[in-house]
Coordinates of N, CA, C and O in Angstrom, one line a residue:
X8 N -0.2 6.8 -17.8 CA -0.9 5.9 -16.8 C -1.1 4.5 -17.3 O -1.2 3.5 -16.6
X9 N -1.0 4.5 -18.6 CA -1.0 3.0 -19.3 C 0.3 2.0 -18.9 O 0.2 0.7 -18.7
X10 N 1.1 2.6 -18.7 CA 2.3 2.2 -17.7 C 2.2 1.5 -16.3 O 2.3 0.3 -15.8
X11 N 2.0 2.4 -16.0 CA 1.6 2.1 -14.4 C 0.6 1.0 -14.4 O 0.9 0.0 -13.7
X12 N -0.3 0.9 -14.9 CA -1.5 0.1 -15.2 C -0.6 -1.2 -15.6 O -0.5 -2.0 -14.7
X13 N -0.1 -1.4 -16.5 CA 0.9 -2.4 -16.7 C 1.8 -2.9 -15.5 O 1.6 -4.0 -15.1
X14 N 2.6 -2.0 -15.0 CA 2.7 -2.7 -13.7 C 1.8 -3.3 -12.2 O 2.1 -4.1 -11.3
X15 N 0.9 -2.5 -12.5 CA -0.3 -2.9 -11.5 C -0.5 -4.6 -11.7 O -0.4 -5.5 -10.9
X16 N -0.8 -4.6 -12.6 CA -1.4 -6.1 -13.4 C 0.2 -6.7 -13.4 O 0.0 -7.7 -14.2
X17 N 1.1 -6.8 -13.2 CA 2.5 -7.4 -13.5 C 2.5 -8.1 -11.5 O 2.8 -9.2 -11.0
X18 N 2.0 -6.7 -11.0 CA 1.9 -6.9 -9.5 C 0.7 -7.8 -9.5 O 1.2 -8.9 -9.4
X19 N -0.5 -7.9 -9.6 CA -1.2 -8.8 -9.5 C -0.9 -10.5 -9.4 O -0.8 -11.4 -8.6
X20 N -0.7 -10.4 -10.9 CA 0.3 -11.5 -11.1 C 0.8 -12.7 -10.3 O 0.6 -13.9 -10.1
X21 N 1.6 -11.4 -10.0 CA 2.4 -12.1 -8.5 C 2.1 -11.9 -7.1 O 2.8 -11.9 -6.1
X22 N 0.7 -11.7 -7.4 CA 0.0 -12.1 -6.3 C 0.0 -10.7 -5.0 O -0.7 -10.8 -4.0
X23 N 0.7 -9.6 -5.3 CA 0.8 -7.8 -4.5 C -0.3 -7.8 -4.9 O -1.0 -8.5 -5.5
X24 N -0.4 -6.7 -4.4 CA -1.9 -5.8 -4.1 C -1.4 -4.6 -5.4 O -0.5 -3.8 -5.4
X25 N -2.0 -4.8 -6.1 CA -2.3 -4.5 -7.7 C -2.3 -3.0 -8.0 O -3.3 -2.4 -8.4
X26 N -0.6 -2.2 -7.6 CA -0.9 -0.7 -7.5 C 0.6 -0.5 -8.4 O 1.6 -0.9 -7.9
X27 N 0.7 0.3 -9.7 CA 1.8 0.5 -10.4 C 2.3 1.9 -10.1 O 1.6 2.8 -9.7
X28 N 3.7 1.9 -10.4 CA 3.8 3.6 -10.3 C 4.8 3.7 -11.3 O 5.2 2.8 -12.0
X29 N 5.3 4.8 -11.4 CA 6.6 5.1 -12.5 C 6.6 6.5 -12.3 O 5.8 7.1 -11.7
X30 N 8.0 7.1 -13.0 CA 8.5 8.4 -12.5 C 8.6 9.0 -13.8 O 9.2 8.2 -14.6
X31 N 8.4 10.2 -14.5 CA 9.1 10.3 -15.5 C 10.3 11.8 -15.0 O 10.2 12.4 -13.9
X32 N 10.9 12.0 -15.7 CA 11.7 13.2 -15.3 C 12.5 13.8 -17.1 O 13.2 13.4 -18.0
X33 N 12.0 14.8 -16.9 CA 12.5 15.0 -18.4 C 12.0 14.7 -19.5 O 12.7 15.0 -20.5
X34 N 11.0 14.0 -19.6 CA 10.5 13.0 -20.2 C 10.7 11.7 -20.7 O 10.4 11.0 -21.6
X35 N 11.6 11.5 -19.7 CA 12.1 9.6 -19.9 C 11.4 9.2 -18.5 O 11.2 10.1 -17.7
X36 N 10.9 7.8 -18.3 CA 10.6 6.9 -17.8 C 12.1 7.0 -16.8 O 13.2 6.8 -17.3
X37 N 12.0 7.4 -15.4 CA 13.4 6.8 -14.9 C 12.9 5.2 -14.3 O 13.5 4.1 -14.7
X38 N 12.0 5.4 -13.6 CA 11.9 4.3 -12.8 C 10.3 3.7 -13.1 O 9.5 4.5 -13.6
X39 N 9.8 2.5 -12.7 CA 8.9 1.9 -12.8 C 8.8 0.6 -12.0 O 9.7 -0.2 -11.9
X40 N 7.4 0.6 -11.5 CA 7.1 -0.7 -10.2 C 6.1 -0.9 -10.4 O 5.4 -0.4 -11.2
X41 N 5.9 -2.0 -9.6 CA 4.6 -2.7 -9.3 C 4.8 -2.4 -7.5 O 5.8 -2.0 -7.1
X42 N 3.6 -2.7 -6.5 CA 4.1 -3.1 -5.1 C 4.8 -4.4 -5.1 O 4.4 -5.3 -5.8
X43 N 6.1 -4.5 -4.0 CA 6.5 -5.9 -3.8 C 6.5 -6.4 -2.4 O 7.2 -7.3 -2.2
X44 N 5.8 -6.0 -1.4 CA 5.5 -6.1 -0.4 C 5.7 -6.9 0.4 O 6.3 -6.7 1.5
X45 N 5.2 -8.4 -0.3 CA 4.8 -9.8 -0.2 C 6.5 -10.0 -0.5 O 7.3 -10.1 0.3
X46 N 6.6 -9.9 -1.8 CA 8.1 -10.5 -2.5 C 9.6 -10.0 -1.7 O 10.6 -10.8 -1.8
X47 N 9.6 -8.9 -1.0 CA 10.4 -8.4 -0.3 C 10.5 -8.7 0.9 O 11.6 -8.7 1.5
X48 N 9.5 -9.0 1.4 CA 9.0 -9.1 2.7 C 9.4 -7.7 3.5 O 10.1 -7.4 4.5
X49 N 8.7 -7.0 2.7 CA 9.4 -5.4 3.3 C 7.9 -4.6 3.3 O 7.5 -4.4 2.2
X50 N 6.9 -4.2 4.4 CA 5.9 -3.3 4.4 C 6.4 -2.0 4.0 O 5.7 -1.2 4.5
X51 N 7.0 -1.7 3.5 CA 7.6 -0.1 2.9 C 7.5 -0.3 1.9 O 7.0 0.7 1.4
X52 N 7.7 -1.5 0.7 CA 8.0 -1.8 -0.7 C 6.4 -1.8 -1.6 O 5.7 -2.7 -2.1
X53 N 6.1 -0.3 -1.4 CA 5.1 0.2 -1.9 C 5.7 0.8 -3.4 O 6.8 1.4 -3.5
X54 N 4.8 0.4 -4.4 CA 5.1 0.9 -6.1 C 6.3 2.2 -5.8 O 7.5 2.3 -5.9
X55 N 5.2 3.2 -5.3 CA 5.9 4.7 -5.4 C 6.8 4.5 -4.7 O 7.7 5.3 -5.0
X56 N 7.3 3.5 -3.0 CA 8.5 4.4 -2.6 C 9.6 3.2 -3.0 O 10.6 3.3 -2.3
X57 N 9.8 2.0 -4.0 CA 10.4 1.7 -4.8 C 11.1 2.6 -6.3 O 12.2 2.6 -6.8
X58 N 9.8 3.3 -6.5 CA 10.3 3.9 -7.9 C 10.8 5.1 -7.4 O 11.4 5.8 -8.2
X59 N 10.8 5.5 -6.4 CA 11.2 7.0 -6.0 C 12.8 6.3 -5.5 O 13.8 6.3 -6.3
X60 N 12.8 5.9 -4.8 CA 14.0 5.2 -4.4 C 15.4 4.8 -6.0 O 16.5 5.2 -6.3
X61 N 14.5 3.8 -6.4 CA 14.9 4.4 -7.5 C 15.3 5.5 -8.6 O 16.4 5.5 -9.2
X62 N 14.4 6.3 -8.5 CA 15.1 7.3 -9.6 C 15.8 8.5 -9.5 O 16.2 9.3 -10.3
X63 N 15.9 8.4 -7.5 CA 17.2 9.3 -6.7 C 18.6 8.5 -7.0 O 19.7 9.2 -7.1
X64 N 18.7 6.9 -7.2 CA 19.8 6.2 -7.2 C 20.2 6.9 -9.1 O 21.1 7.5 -9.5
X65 N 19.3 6.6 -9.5 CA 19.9 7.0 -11.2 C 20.3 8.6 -11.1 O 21.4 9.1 -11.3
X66 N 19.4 9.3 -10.7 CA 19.4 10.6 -10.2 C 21.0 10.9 -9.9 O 21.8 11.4 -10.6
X67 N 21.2 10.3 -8.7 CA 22.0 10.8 -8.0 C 21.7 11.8 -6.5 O 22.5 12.1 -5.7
X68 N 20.3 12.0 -6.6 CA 20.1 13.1 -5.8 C 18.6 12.9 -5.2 O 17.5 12.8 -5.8
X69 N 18.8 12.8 -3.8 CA 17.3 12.5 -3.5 C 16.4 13.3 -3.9 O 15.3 12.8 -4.1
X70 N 16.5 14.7 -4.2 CA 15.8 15.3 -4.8 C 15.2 15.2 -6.1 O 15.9 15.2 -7.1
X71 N 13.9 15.0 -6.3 CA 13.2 14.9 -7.3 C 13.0 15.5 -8.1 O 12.0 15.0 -8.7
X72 N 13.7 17.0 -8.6 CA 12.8 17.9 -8.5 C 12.4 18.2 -10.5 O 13.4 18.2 -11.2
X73 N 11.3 18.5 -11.2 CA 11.6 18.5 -12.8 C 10.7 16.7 -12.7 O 10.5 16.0 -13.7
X74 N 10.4 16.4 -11.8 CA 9.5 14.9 -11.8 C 8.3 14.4 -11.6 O 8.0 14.3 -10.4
X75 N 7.2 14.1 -12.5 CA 6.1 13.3 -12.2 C 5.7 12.2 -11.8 O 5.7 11.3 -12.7
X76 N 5.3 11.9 -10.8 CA 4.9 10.3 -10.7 C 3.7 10.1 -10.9 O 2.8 10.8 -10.6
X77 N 3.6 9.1 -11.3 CA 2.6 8.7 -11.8 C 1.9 7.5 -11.0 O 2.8 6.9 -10.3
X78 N 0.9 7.0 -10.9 CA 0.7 6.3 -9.9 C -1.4 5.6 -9.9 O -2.3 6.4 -10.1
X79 N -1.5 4.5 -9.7 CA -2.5 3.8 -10.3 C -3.9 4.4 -9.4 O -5.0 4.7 -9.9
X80 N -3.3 4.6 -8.0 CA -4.3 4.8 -7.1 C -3.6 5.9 -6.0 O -2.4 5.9 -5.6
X81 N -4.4 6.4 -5.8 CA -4.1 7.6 -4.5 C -3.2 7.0 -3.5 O -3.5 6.0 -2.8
X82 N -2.0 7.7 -3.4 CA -1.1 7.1 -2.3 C -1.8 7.3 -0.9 O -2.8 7.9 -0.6
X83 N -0.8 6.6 -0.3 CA -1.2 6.0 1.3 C 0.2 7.4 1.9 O 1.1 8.0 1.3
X84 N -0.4 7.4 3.4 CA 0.1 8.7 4.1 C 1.7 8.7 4.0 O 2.4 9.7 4.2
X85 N 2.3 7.1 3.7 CA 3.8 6.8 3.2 C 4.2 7.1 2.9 O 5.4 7.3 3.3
X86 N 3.7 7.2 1.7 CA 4.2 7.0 0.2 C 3.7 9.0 -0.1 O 4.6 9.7 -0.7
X87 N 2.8 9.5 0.1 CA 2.6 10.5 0.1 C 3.6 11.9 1.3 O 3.8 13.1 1.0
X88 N 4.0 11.0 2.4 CA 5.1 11.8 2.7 C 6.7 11.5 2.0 O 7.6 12.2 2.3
X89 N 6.7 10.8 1.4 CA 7.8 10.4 0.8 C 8.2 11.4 -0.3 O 9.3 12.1 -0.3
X90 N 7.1 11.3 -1.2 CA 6.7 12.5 -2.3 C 7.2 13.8 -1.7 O 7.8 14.5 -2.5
X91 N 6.8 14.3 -0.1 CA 7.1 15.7 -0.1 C 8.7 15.1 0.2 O 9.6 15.7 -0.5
X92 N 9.1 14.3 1.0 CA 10.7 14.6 1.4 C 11.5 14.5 -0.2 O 12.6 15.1 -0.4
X93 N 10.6 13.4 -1.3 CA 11.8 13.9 -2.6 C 11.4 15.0 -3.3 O 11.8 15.1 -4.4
X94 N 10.6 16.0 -2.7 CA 10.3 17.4 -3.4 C 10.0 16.7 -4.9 O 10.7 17.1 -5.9
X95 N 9.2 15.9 -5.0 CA 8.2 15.5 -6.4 C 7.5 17.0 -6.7 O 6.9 17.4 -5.7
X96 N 7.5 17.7 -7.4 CA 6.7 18.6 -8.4 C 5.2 18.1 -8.4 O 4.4 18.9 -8.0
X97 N 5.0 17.2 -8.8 CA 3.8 17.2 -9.7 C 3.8 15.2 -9.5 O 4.7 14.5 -9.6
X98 N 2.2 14.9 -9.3 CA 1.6 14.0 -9.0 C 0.0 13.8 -9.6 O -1.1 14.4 -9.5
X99 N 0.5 12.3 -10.5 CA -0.9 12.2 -10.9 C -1.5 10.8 -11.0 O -0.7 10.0 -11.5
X100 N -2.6 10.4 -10.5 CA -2.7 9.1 -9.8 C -4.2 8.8 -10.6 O -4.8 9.7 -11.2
X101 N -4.7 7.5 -10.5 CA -5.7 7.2 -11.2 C -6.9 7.5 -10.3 O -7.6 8.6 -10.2
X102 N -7.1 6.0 -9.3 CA -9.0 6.2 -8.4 C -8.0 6.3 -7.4 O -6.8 6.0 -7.2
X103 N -9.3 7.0 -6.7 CA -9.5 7.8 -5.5 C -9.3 5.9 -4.5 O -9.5 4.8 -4.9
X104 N -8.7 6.5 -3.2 CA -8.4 5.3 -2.1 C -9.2 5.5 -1.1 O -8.7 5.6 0.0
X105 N -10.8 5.5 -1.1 CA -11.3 6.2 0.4 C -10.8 5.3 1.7 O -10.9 5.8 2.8
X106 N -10.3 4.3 1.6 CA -9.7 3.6 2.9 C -8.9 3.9 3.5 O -8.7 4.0 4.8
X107 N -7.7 4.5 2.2 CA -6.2 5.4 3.1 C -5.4 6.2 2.7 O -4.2 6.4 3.0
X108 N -6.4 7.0 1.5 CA -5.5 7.9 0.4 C -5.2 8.8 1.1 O -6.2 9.3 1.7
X109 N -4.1 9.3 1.2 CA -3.3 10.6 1.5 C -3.3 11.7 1.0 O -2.5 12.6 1.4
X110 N -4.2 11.9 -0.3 CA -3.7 12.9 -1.0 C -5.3 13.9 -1.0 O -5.4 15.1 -0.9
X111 N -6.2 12.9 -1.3 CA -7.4 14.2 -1.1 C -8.5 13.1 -0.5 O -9.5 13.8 -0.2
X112 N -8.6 11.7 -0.2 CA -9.9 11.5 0.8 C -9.6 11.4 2.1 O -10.0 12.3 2.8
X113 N -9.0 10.6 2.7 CA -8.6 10.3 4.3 C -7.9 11.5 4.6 O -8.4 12.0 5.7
X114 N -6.8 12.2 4.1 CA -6.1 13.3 4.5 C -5.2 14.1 3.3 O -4.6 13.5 2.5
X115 N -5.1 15.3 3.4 CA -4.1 15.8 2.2 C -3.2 16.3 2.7 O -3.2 17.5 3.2
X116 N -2.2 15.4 2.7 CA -0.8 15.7 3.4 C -0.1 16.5 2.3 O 0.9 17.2 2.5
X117 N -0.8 16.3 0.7 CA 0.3 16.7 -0.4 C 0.2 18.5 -0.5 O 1.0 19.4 -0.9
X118 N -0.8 18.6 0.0 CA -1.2 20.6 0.3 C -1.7 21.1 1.6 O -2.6 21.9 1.8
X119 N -0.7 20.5 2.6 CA -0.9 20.9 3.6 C -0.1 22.3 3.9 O 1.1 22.3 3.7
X120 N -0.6 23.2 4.3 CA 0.3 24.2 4.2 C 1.4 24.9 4.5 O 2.0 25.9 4.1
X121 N 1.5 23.5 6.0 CA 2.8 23.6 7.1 C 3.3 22.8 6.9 O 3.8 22.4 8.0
X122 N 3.5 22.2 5.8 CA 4.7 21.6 4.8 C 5.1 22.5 4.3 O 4.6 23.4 3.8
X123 N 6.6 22.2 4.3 CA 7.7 22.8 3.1 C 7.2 22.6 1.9 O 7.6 23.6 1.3
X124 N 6.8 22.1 1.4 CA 6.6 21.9 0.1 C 5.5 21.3 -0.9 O 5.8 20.1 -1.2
X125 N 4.7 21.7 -1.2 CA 3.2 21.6 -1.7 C 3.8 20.3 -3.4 O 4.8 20.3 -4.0
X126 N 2.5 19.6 -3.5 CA 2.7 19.3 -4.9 C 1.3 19.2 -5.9 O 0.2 18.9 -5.4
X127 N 1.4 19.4 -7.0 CA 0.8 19.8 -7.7 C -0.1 18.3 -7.9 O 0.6 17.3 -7.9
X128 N -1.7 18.1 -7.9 CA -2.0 16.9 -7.9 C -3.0 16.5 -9.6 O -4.2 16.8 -9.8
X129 N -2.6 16.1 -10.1 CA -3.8 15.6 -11.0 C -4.5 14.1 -10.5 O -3.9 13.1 -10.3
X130 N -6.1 14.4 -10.3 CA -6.1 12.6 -9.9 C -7.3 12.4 -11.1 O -7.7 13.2 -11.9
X131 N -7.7 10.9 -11.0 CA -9.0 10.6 -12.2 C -8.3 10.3 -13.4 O -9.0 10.2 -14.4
X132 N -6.7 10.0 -13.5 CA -6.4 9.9 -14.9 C -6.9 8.3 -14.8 O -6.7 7.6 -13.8
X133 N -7.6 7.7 -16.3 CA -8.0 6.5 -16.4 C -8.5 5.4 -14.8 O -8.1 4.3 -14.4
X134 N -9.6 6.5 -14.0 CA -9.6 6.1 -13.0 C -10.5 5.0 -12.8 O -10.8 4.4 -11.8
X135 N -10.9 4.8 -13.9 CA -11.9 3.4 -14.0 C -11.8 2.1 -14.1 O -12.4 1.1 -13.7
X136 N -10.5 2.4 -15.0 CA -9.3 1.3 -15.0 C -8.9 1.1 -13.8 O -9.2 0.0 -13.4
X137 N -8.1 1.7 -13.0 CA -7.2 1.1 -12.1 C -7.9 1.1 -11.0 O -7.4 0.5 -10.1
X138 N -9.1 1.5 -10.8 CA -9.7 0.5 -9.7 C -10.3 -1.1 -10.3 O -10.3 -2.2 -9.7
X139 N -10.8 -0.7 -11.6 CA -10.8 -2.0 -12.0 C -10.1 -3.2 -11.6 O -10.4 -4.4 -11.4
X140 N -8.8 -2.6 -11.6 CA -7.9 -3.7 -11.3 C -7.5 -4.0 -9.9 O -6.9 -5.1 -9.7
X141 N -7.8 -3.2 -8.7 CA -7.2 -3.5 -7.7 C -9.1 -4.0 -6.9 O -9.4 -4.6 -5.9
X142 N -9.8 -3.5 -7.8 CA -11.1 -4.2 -7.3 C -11.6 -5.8 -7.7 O -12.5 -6.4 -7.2
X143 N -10.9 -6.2 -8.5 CA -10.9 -7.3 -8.9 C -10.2 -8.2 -7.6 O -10.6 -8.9 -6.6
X144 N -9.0 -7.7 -8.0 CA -7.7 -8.5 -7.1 C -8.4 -8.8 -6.1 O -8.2 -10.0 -5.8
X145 N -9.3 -8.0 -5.3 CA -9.5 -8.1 -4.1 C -11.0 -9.1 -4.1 O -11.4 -9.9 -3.3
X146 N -11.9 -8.5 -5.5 CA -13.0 -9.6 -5.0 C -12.7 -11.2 -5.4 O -13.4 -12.2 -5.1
X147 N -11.6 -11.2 -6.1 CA -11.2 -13.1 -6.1 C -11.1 -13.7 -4.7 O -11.4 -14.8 -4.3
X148 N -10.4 -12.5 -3.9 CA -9.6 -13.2 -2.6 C -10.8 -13.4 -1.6 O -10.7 -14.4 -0.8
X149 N -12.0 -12.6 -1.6 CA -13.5 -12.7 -1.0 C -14.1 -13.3 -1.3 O -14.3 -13.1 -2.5
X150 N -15.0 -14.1 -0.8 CA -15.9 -14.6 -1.2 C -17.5 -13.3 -1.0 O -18.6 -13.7 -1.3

């Protein structure tokens, strides 16, 4: 998660909305993001469906499968259906998103049952941290 956190703050930076993700598979790092949102001018160019996108191209296979992602804050209903179409295994994310997390406050698309395919969730890893960081981001831009 120290990872992802590093990209969060890389995304800040440059001024995205301060959310890192990274994939490992096997235990190597395939892929790693920050959001580029802004930089892409792409509303899809969210952390996770950059690094997923990614680590199907190294992969070879959209299938994810043998993969953790890792991820700063509770994905959004997107990026959380994305997860089930690359059949991700296993998901672990830092603070909870009550605005638009998809995975256990707004809705849990990741264990819904009438999905093909369920994933395993850890959330709260270093979750103090990474809202730290995307709560910052946001109270500079507020007055």
């Amino acid at each position: 998660m120290q990872e992802a956190l590093a990209e969060a703050r890389s995304a800040a930076a440059a001024r995205e909305v301060p959310v890192g993700a990274l994939l490992v598979h096997e235990g190597q790092i395939l892929a790693r993001s920050g959001n580029r949102t802004i930089r892409d001018n792409d509303p899809t160019a969210h952390a996770e469906i950059i690094v997923l996108r990614e680590a199907a191209r190294r992969l070879g296979n959209y299938r994810l499968t043998g993969a953790t992602l890792y991820v700063t804050i509770e994905p959004c209903s997107m990026c959380a259906g994305a997860v089930i179409q690359a059949r991700v295994p296993r998901l672990v994310y830092g603070a909870d998103d009550p605005k638009g997390g998809a995975v256990r406050t707004c809705f849990q698309i990741l264990s819904d049952p009438r999905l093909n395919h369920q994933v395993e969730v850890t959330s709260g890893v270093l979750a103090a941290d990474c809202a730290a960081v995307i709560q910052s981001f946001f109270s500079e831009r507020r007055p």
